[in-house]
CSV table of C-alpha atoms and ligand atoms in Angstrom, one decimal:
chain,number,residue,atom,x,y,z
A,3,UNK,CA,123.8,92.6,106.2
A,4,UNK,CA,124.7,96.2,106.8
A,5,UNK,CA,124.6,97.6,110.4
A,6,UNK,CA,121.5,99.5,109.9
A,7,UNK,CA,119.8,96.4,108.5
A,8,UNK,CA,121.0,94.3,111.4
A,9,UNK,CA,119.6,96.8,113.8
A,10,UNK,CA,116.2,97.3,112.1
A,11,UNK,CA,115.3,94.1,110.3
A,12,UNK,CA,114.3,92.0,113.4
A,13,UNK,CA,111.9,94.7,114.5
A,14,UNK,CA,110.5,95.2,111.0
A,15,UNK,CA,110.1,91.5,110.5
A,16,UNK,CA,108.3,91.2,113.9
A,17,UNK,CA,105.8,93.8,112.7
A,18,UNK,CA,106.9,96.8,114.7
A,19,UNK,CA,106.9,100.3,113.3
A,20,UNK,CA,110.5,101.3,112.6
A,21,UNK,CA,112.2,104.7,111.8
A,22,UNK,CA,115.6,104.3,110.3
A,23,UNK,CA,118.3,107.0,109.7
A,24,UNK,CA,121.8,106.5,108.4
A,25,UNK,CA,124.3,107.9,106.0
A,26,UNK,CA,124.1,107.5,102.2
A,27,UNK,CA,124.6,104.0,100.8
A,28,UNK,CA,124.2,102.4,104.2
A,29,UNK,CA,121.5,100.0,103.1
A,30,UNK,CA,118.4,101.9,104.2
A,31,UNK,CA,116.4,101.0,101.1
A,32,UNK,CA,116.9,97.2,101.6
A,33,UNK,CA,116.1,97.7,105.3
A,34,UNK,CA,112.5,98.2,104.4
A,35,UNK,CA,112.3,96.4,101.0
A,36,UNK,CA,113.2,93.1,102.5
A,37,UNK,CA,110.7,93.1,105.4
A,38,UNK,CA,107.9,94.3,103.1
A,39,UNK,CA,108.6,91.4,100.7
A,40,UNK,CA,108.9,89.0,103.5
A,41,UNK,CA,105.6,90.1,105.1
A,42,UNK,CA,103.7,89.8,101.9
A,43,UNK,CA,105.3,86.5,101.1
A,44,UNK,CA,104.3,85.1,104.6
A,45,UNK,CA,100.8,86.5,104.1
A,46,UNK,CA,100.7,84.7,100.7
A,47,UNK,CA,100.0,87.9,98.7
A,48,UNK,CA,99.5,87.2,95.0
A,49,UNK,CA,98.3,89.4,92.1
A,50,UNK,CA,94.5,89.6,92.6
A,51,UNK,CA,94.6,89.9,96.4
A,52,UNK,CA,95.0,93.7,96.4
A,53,UNK,CA,97.4,96.2,97.9
A,54,UNK,CA,99.5,94.9,100.8
A,55,UNK,CA,102.1,97.6,101.0
A,56,UNK,CA,102.2,101.3,100.1
A,57,UNK,CA,105.6,103.0,99.9
A,58,UNK,CA,105.4,106.8,100.2
A,59,UNK,CA,108.4,108.6,98.7
A,60,UNK,CA,109.1,112.4,99.0
A,61,UNK,CA,110.4,112.7,95.4
A,62,UNK,CA,109.8,111.2,92.0
A,63,UNK,CA,113.5,110.3,91.8
A,64,UNK,CA,113.4,108.3,95.0
A,65,UNK,CA,110.2,106.6,94.0
A,66,UNK,CA,111.7,105.5,90.7
A,67,UNK,CA,114.8,104.2,92.4
A,68,UNK,CA,112.8,102.4,95.1
A,69,UNK,CA,110.5,100.9,92.4
A,70,UNK,CA,113.5,99.5,90.6
A,71,UNK,CA,114.9,98.0,93.8
A,72,UNK,CA,111.6,96.3,94.5
A,73,UNK,CA,111.4,94.9,91.0
A,74,UNK,CA,115.0,93.6,91.3
A,75,UNK,CA,114.7,92.1,94.7
A,76,UNK,CA,111.3,90.6,94.1
A,77,UNK,CA,112.1,89.2,90.7
A,78,UNK,CA,111.6,85.7,91.9
A,79,UNK,CA,108.3,86.5,93.5
A,80,UNK,CA,105.0,86.9,91.7
A,81,UNK,CA,104.0,90.1,93.4
A,82,UNK,CA,102.7,92.9,91.2
A,83,UNK,CA,104.5,96.2,91.8
A,84,UNK,CA,103.2,99.6,90.8
A,85,UNK,CA,104.8,103.0,90.5
A,86,UNK,CA,102.6,106.1,90.8
A,87,UNK,CA,104.2,109.5,90.5
A,88,UNK,CA,103.4,113.0,89.4
A,89,UNK,CA,100.6,115.4,90.1
A,90,UNK,CA,97.6,116.6,88.2
A,91,UNK,CA,97.2,114.8,84.9
A,92,UNK,CA,100.7,113.4,84.8
A,93,UNK,CA,100.3,110.2,86.8
A,94,UNK,CA,102.5,107.4,85.6
A,95,UNK,CA,101.7,103.8,86.4
A,96,UNK,CA,104.0,101.0,85.7
A,97,UNK,CA,103.1,97.5,86.7
A,98,UNK,CA,104.9,94.2,86.6
A,99,UNK,CA,103.0,92.0,84.3
A,100,UNK,CA,99.6,92.0,86.1
A,101,UNK,CA,97.5,94.8,84.8
A,102,UNK,CA,96.5,97.3,87.5
A,103,UNK,CA,96.1,94.8,90.3
A,104,UNK,CA,98.9,95.9,92.5
A,105,UNK,CA,100.3,94.3,95.6
A,106,UNK,CA,103.1,96.9,96.3
A,107,UNK,CA,102.5,100.5,95.4
A,108,UNK,CA,105.4,103.0,95.3
A,109,UNK,CA,104.1,106.5,95.1
A,110,UNK,CA,104.7,110.2,95.6
A,111,UNK,CA,101.6,111.6,97.3
A,112,UNK,CA,103.4,114.8,98.0
A,113,UNK,CA,103.3,115.6,94.3
A,114,UNK,CA,99.8,114.3,93.7
A,115,UNK,CA,98.3,116.0,96.7
A,116,UNK,CA,100.3,119.2,96.2
A,117,UNK,CA,97.4,121.5,97.0
A,118,UNK,CA,97.2,120.0,100.5
A,119,UNK,CA,100.9,120.2,101.1
A,120,UNK,CA,102.2,121.6,104.3
A,121,UNK,CA,106.0,121.9,104.4
A,122,UNK,CA,107.3,119.2,102.1
A,123,UNK,CA,104.8,116.5,102.8
A,124,UNK,CA,101.0,116.7,102.2
A,125,UNK,CA,99.0,117.7,105.1
A,126,UNK,CA,96.6,114.9,104.3
A,127,UNK,CA,99.3,112.3,104.8
A,128,UNK,CA,100.7,114.0,108.0
A,129,UNK,CA,97.2,114.2,109.4
A,130,UNK,CA,96.0,110.7,108.5
A,131,UNK,CA,98.9,108.5,109.4
A,132,UNK,CA,98.5,108.9,113.2
A,133,UNK,CA,94.8,108.2,112.8
A,134,UNK,CA,95.7,105.0,111.0
A,135,UNK,CA,93.8,106.2,107.9
A,136,UNK,CA,96.5,106.0,105.4
A,137,UNK,CA,94.3,103.7,103.3
A,138,UNK,CA,91.7,106.5,103.1
A,139,UNK,CA,94.4,109.0,102.0
A,140,UNK,CA,95.7,106.7,99.3
A,141,UNK,CA,92.1,106.0,98.1
A,142,UNK,CA,91.7,109.7,97.7
A,143,UNK,CA,95.0,109.9,96.0
A,144,UNK,CA,94.0,107.2,93.5
A,145,UNK,CA,90.4,108.3,92.9
A,146,UNK,CA,90.0,109.0,89.3
A,147,UNK,CA,93.6,108.0,88.5
A,148,UNK,CA,93.5,104.2,88.5
A,149,UNK,CA,90.0,103.0,88.4
A,150,UNK,CA,90.8,99.3,88.4
A,151,UNK,CA,93.3,99.3,91.3
A,152,UNK,CA,92.0,96.9,94.0
A,153,UNK,CA,91.6,98.5,97.4
A,154,UNK,CA,90.3,95.5,99.2
A,155,UNK,CA,93.2,94.7,101.4
A,156,UNK,CA,95.0,98.0,101.9
A,157,UNK,CA,96.7,97.6,105.2
A,158,UNK,CA,99.0,100.5,106.2
A,159,UNK,CA,100.4,99.1,109.4
A,160,UNK,CA,103.1,98.3,110.3
A,161,UNK,CA,105.2,101.0,108.6
A,162,UNK,CA,108.9,101.3,108.0
A,163,UNK,CA,109.9,104.8,107.2
A,164,UNK,CA,113.3,105.5,105.7
A,165,UNK,CA,114.7,109.0,106.0
A,166,UNK,CA,116.7,110.6,103.3
A,167,UNK,CA,120.5,110.5,103.8
A,168,UNK,CA,121.9,112.5,106.6
A,169,UNK,CA,122.8,115.6,104.8
A,170,UNK,CA,119.6,116.0,102.8
A,171,UNK,CA,116.5,118.0,103.5
A,172,UNK,CA,115.1,116.6,106.7
A,173,UNK,CA,111.7,118.3,106.7
A,174,UNK,CA,109.8,115.5,105.0
A,175,UNK,CA,111.3,112.9,107.2
A,176,UNK,CA,110.5,114.8,110.4
A,177,UNK,CA,106.9,115.5,109.4
A,178,UNK,CA,106.4,111.9,108.4
A,179,UNK,CA,108.1,110.3,111.4
A,180,UNK,CA,106.2,112.5,113.8
A,181,UNK,CA,103.1,111.2,112.3
A,182,UNK,CA,104.0,107.6,113.0
A,183,UNK,CA,102.9,105.9,116.1
A,184,UNK,CA,104.9,106.8,119.2
A,185,UNK,CA,105.7,103.2,119.7
A,186,UNK,CA,107.9,103.2,116.5
A,187,UNK,CA,111.4,101.7,116.9
A,188,UNK,CA,114.0,104.3,116.0
A,189,UNK,CA,117.5,103.4,114.7
A,190,UNK,CA,120.1,105.8,113.6
A,191,UNK,CA,123.8,105.5,112.8
A,192,UNK,CA,126.2,108.3,113.2
A,193,UNK,CA,127.9,110.0,110.2
A,194,UNK,CA,130.6,107.3,110.1
A,195,UNK,CA,127.9,104.7,109.7
A,196,UNK,CA,129.3,102.6,112.5
A,197,UNK,CA,127.8,103.7,115.8
A,198,UNK,CA,124.2,103.3,116.8
A,199,UNK,CA,122.7,106.3,118.5
A,200,UNK,CA,120.4,105.8,121.4
A,201,UNK,CA,116.6,106.1,121.1
A,202,UNK,CA,116.3,109.2,123.3
A,203,UNK,CA,118.9,111.0,121.3
A,204,UNK,CA,117.1,110.2,118.1
A,205,UNK,CA,113.8,111.2,119.4
A,206,UNK,CA,115.1,114.4,120.8
A,207,UNK,CA,116.6,115.4,117.5
A,208,UNK,CA,113.4,114.4,115.7
A,209,UNK,CA,111.3,116.5,118.0
A,210,UNK,CA,113.6,119.5,117.6
A,211,UNK,CA,113.6,119.2,113.8
A,212,UNK,CA,117.4,119.2,113.7
A,213,UNK,CA,117.9,115.8,112.2
A,214,UNK,CA,120.5,113.3,113.2
A,215,UNK,CA,123.8,114.9,112.5
A,216,UNK,CA,127.2,113.3,112.3
A,217,UNK,CA,129.4,114.0,115.3
B,22,ATP,N1,123.1,93.5,103.0
B,22,ATP,C1,123.7,93.9,101.8
B,22,ATP,N2,124.6,93.2,101.2
B,22,ATP,C2,125.2,93.5,100.1
B,22,ATP,N3,124.9,94.7,99.4
B,22,ATP,C3,124.0,95.5,100.0
B,22,ATP,C4,123.3,95.2,101.2
B,22,ATP,N4,122.5,96.2,101.5
B,22,ATP,C5,122.6,97.1,100.5
B,22,ATP,N5,123.5,96.7,99.6
B,22,ATP,C6,123.9,97.4,98.4
B,22,ATP,O1,124.5,98.6,98.9
B,22,ATP,C7,124.1,99.7,98.0
B,22,ATP,C8,123.4,100.8,98.9
B,22,ATP,O2,122.2,100.2,99.4
B,22,ATP,P1,120.9,101.1,99.6
B,22,ATP,O3,120.6,101.7,98.3
B,22,ATP,O4,119.9,100.3,100.2
B,22,ATP,O5,121.4,102.2,100.6
B,22,ATP,P2,120.7,103.6,101.0
B,22,ATP,O6,121.1,103.9,102.4
B,22,ATP,O7,119.2,103.4,100.8
B,22,ATP,O8,121.3,104.6,99.9
B,22,ATP,P3,120.9,106.1,99.6
B,22,ATP,O9,121.1,106.9,100.9
B,22,ATP,O10,121.8,106.5,98.5
B,22,ATP,O11,119.4,106.1,99.2
B,22,ATP,C9,123.2,99.1,97.0
B,22,ATP,O12,124.0,98.9,95.8
B,22,ATP,C10,122.7,97.8,97.6
B,22,ATP,O13,122.5,96.8,96.6
């Protein structure tokens, strides 16, 4: 495992909220893909049981990459995995063999709810996450888009947020992470990718909107 995975996976697998920040190609994606798959596997999710995990991505590109990683890592599982991107009438949906009955939904609500956007993330998402109403948000998102998607078992907690790489635009990450429960576990590596920053340092930087910068 990479260092960021070693730091975050035990917490994520234990069901705690986790915020992860680290440099590019440090293993952030698998740091949340693995616990999501493990949690759904333990809870015996199968196609037909509904949505067990919703992955919110700030850009279509990141959503497509994440979708491909999920498909690859989960290839020996029977989970159905969906990709929902785009706004207005340009919603794309891809599923893995099981119609529209999706267990893992990878989506870009910031595009689809553009009119509600505040900064780079939709205000609806920012506002609803702390109130634990992500399911409502996503139901709104999907209304009229995918009529046959099961909403029976949408369960937004716990959440694992991955931030973009260190040098990217941090606004979406800060908005999103501030919306997570205060109890979230934060892990960040420095710019060299080999030193764990303390929780107070990370929280201070998140609160200031300055991002976790390499030293
Ligand atoms: N534990 C691991 N063992 C071996 N390879 C790994 C491991 N974790 C990640 N990788 C590989 O390292 C590469 C980078 O991983 P990943 O995409 O998860 O990083 P990232 O931090 O999300 O990258 P980016 O910042 O570019 O989005 C990928 O090719 C991935 O398959």
